[in-house]
mmCIF file of C-alpha atoms in Angstrom:
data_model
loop_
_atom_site.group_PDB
_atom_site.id
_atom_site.type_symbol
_atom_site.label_atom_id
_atom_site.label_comp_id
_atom_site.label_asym_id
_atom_site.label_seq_id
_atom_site.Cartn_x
_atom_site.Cartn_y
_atom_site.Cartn_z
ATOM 1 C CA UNK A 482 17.476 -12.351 -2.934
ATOM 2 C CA UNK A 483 14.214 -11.321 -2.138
ATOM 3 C CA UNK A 484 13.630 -7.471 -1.425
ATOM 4 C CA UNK A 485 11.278 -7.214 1.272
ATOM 5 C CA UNK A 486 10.256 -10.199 3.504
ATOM 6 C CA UNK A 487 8.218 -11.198 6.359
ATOM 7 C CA UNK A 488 7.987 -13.886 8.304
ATOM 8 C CA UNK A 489 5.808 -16.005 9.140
ATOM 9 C CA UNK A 490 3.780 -15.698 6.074
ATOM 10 C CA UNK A 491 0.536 -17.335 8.065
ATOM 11 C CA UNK A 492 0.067 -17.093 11.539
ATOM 12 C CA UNK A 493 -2.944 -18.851 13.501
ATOM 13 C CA UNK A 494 -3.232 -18.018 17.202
ATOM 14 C CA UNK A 495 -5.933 -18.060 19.695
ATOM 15 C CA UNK A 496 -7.076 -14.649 21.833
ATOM 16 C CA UNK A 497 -5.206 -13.021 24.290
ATOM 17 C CA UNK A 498 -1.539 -14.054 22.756
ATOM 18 C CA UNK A 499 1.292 -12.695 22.018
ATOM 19 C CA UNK A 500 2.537 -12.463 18.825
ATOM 20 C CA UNK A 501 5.286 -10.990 16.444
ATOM 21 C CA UNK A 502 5.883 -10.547 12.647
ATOM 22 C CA UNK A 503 9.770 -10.036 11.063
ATOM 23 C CA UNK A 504 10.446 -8.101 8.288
ATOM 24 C CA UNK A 505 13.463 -7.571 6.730
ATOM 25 C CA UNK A 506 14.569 -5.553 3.360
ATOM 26 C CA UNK A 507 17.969 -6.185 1.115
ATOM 27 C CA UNK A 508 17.635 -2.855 -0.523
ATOM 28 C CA UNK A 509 19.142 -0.636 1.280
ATOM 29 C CA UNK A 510 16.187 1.666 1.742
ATOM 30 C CA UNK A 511 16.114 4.229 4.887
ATOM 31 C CA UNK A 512 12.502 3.906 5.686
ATOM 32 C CA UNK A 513 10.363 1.158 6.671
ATOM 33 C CA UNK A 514 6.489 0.435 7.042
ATOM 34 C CA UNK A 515 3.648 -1.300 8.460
ATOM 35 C CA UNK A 516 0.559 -1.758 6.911
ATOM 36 C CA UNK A 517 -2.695 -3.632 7.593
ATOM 37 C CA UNK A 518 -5.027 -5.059 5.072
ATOM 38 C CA UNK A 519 -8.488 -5.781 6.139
ATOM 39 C CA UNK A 520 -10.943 -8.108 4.979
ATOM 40 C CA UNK A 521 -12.056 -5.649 2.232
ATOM 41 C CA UNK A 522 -8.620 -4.776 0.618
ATOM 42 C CA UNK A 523 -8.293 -1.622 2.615
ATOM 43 C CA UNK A 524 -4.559 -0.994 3.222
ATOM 44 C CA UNK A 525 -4.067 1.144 6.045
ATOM 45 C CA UNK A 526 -0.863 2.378 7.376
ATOM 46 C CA UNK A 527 0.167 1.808 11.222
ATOM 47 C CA UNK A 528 3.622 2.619 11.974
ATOM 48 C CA UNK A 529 7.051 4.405 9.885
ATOM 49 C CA UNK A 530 10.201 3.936 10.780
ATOM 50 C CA UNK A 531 13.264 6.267 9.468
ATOM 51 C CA UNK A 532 16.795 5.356 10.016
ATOM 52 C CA UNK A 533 15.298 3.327 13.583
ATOM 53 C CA UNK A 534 13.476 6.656 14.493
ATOM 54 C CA UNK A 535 9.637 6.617 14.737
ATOM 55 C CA UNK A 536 7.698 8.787 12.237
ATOM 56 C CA UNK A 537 4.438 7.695 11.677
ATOM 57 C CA UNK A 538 2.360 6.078 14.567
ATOM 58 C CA UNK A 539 -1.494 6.051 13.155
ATOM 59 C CA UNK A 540 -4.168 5.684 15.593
ATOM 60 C CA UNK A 541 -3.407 2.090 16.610
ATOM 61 C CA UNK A 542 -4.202 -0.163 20.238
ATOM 62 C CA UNK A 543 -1.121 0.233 22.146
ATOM 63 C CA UNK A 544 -1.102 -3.670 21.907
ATOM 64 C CA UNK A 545 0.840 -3.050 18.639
ATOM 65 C CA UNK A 546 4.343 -2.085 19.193
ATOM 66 C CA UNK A 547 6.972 -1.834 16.213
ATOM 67 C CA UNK A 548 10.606 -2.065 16.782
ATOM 68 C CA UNK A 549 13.148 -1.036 14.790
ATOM 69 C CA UNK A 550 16.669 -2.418 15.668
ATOM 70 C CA UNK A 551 18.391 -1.245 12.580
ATOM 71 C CA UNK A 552 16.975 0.470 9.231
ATOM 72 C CA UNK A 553 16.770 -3.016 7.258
ATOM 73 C CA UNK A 554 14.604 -4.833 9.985
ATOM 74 C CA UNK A 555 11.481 -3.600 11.377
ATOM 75 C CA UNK A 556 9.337 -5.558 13.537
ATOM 76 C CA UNK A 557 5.778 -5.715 14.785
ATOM 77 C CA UNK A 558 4.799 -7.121 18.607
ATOM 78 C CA UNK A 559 0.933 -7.722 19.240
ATOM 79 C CA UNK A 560 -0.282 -8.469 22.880
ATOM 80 C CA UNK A 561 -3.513 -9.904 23.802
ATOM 81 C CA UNK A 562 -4.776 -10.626 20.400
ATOM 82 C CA UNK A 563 -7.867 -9.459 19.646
ATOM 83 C CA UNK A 564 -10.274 -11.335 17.151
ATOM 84 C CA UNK A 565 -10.336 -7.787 14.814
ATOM 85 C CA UNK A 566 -6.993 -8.287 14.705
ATOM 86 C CA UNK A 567 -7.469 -10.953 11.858
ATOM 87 C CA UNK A 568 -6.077 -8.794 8.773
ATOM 88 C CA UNK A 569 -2.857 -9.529 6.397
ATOM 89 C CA UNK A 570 0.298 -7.191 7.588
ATOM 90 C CA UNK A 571 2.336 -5.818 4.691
ATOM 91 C CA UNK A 572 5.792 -4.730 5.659
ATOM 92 C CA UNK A 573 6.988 -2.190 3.419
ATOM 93 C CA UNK A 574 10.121 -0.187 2.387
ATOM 94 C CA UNK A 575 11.299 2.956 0.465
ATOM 95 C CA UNK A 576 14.103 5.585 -0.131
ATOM 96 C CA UNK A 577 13.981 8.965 0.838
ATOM 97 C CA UNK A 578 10.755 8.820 2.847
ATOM 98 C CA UNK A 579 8.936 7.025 -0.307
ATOM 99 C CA UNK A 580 9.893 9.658 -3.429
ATOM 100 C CA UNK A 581 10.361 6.632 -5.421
ATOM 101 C CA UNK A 582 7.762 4.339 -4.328
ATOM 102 C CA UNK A 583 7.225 1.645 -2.136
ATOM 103 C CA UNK A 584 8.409 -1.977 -1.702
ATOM 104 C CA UNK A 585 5.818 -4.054 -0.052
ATOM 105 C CA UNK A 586 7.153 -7.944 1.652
ATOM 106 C CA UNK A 587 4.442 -10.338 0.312
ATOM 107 C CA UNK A 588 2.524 -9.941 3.556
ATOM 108 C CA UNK A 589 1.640 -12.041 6.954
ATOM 109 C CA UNK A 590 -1.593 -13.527 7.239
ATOM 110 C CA UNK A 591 -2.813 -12.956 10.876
ATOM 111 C CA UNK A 592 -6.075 -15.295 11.706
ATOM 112 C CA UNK A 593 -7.106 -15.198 15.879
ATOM 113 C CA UNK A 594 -9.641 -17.889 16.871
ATOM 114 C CA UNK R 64 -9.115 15.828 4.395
ATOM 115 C CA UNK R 65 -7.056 12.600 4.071
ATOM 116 C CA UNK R 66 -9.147 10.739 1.877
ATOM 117 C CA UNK R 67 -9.192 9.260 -1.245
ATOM 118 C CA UNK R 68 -11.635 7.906 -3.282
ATOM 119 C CA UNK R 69 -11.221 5.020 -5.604
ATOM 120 C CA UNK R 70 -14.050 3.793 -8.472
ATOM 121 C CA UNK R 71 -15.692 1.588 -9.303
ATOM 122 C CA UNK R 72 -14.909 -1.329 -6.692
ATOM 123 C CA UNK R 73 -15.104 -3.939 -9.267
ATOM 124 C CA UNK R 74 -14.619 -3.981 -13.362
ATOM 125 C CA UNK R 75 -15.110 -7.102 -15.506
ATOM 126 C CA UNK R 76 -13.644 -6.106 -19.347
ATOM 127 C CA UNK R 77 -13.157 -8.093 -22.133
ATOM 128 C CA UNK R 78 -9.530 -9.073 -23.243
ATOM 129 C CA UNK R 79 -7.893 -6.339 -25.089
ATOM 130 C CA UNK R 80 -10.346 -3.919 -24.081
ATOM 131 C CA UNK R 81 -10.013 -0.215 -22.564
ATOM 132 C CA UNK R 82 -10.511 -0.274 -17.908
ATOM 133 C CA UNK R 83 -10.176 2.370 -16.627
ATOM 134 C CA UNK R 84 -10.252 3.246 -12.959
ATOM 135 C CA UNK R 85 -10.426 6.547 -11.664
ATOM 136 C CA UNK R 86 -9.893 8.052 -8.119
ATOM 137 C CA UNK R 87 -10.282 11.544 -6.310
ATOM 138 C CA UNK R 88 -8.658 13.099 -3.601
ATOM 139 C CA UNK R 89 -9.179 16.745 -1.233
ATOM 140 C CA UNK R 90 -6.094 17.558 0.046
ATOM 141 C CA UNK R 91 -4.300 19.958 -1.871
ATOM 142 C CA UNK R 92 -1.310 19.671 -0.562
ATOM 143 C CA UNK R 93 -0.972 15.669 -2.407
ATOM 144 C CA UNK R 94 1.988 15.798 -4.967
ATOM 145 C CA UNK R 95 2.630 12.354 -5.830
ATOM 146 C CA UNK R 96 0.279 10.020 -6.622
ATOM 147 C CA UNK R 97 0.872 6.183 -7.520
ATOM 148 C CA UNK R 98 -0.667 3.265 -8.488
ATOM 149 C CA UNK R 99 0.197 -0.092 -7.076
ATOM 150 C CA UNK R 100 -1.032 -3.718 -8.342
ATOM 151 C CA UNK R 101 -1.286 -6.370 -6.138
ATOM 152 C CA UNK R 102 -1.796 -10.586 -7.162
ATOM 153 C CA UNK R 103 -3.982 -12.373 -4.627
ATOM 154 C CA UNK R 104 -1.436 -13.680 -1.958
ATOM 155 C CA UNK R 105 0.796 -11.094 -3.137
ATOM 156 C CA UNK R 106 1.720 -7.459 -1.517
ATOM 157 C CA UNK R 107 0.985 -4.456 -4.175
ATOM 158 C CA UNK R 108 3.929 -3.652 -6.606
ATOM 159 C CA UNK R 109 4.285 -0.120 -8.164
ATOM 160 C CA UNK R 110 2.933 0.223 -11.603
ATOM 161 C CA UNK R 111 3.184 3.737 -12.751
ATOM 162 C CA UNK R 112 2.897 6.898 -10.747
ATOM 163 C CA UNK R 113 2.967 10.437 -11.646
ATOM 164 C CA UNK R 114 3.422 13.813 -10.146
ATOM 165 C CA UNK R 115 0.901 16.745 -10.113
ATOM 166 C CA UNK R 116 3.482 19.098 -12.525
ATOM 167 C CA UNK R 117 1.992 16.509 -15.571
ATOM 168 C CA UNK R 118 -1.073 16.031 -16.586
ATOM 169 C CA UNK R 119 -0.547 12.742 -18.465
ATOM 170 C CA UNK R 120 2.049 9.734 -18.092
ATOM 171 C CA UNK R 121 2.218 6.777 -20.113
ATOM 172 C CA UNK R 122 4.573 3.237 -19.239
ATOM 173 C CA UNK R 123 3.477 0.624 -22.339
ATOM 174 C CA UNK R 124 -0.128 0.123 -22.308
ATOM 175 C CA UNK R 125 -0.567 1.714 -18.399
ATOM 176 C CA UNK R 126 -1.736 5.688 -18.674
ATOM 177 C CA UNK R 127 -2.527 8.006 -15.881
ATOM 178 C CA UNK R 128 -4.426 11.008 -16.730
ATOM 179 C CA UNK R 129 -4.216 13.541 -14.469
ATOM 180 C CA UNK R 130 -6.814 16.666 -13.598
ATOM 181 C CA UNK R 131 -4.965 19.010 -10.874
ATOM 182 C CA UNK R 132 -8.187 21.454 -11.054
ATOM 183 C CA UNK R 133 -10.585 18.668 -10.314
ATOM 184 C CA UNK R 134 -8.971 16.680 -8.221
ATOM 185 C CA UNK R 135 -9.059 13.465 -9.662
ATOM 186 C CA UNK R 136 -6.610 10.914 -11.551
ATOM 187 C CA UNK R 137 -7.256 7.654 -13.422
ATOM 188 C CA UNK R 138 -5.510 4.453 -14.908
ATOM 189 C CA UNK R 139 -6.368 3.612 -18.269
ATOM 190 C CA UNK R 140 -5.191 -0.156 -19.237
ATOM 191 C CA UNK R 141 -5.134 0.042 -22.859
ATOM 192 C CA UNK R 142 -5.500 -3.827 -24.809
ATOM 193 C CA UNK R 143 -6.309 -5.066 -20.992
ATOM 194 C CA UNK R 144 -4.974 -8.962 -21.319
ATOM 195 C CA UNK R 145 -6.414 -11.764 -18.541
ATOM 196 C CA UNK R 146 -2.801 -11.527 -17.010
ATOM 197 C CA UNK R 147 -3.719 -7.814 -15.793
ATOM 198 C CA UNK R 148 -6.496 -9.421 -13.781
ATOM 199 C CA UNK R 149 -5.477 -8.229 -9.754
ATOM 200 C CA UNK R 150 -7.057 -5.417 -7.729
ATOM 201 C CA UNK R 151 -5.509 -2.022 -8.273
ATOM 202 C CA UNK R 152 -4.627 0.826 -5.745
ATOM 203 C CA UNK R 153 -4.225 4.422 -6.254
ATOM 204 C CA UNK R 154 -2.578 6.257 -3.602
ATOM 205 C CA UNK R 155 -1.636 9.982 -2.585
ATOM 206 C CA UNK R 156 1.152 11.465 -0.647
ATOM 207 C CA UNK R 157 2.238 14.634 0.262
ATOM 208 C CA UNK R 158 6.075 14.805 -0.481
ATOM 209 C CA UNK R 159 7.024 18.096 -0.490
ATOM 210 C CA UNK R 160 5.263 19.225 2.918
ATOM 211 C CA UNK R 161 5.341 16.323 5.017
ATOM 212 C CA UNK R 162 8.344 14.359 6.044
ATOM 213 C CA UNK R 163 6.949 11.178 6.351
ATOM 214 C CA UNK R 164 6.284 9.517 3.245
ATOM 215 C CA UNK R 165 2.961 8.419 4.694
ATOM 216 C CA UNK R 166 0.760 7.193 1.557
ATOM 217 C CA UNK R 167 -3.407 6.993 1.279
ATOM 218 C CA UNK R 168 -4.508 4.550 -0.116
ATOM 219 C CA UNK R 169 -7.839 4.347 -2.145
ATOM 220 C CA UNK R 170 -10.421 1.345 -1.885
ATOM 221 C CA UNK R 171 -8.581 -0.484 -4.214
ATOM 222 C CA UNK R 172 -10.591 -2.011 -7.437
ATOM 223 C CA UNK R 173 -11.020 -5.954 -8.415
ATOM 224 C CA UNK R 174 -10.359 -5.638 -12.170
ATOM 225 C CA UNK R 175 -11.161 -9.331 -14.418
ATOM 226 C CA UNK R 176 -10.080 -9.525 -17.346
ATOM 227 C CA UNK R 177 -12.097 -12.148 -19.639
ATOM 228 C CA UNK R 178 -10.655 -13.945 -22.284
#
């Protein structure tokens, strides 16, 4: 029964692959986010996705690529992974655009070697 | 513009002691502004949050005061207990002019609570 979750919850991949994180949310929530955590706690949004339409795209590498094939899943495609790309993803999910708050997965830990 | 600005970056209290963590924003146009918790391997869970029309909200022993002139709001954790040890997040949004729901977060803040 678990609101908001990712998988995998670690993911350990050399440079230059291809990866992708799952997130799905059980709350019946119209909007969906990614975040990314650096090394230093810093969450920073990426991408927002509103009933599968596109909202928020932050100044990220075209290597990232969300997808949205219904309002409870939102997914995030990485190509050619990049050693900066090391950071924990939070998927994240909210009612009406986030008036009551967000609810954050418990995160995917991305390491690149 | 977007910005905001979250002190100190670490705390260290004793248990059932007063932290408080304060933050400060620019953009005027911010009208809801939250404050999220998160556990180490955990994502951050809403705590409290509070909306520029108050100046002062209280949920058990969380507070956040609120100064619209200055700019600026802070958590106060009131009898702070070693379980409250996690780093804390404020956050702004702009709710009623933008239709994204995009939040800013601040630094965040490693708070330990010692027995």
């Amino acid at each position: 029964d678990t609101a908001v979750s990712q998988t995998p919850k670690y993911l350990v991949t050399q440079m230059g692959n291809d990866k992708s994180i799952k997130c799905e949310q059980n709350l019946g929530h119209d909007t969906m986010y990614w975040y990314k955590q650096d090394s230093k706690k810093f969450l920073k949004i990426m991408f927002s996705y509103n009933n599968k339409e596109l909202i928020i795209n932050e100044t990220v590498p075209n290597r990232f690529s969300p997808k949205s094939p219904d309002k409870a899943h939102l997914n995030l495609h990485i190509n050619s992974l990049e050693l900066g790309d090391s950071a924990v993803y939070f998927c994240a999910s909210s009612q009406a655009r986030g008036t009551y708050g967000y609810t954050f997965g418990s995160g995917t830990r991305l390491t690149v070697v | 513009q977007q910005q905001v600005k979250q002190s100190p970056q670490s705390l260290i209290v004793q248990k059932g002691g007063i932290s408080i963590i304060n933050c400060a924003y620019e953009n005027t146009a911010f009208d809801y502004f939250p404050w999220y918790q998160q556990f180490p391997g955990k994502g951050p869970a809403l705590l409290i949050a509070i909306r520029p029309d108050v100046s002062e909200k209280k949920e058990g022993r969380f507070t956040i005061s609120f100064n619209k002139s200055a700019k600026q709001f802070s958590l106060h954790i009131m009898d702070s207990q070693p379980g409250d040890s996690a780093t804390y997040f404020c956050a702004a949004s702009a709710m009623s002019s933008s239709n994204t729901g995009k939040l800013i977060f601040g630094q965040g803040t490693t708070l330990q609570v010692k027995p």
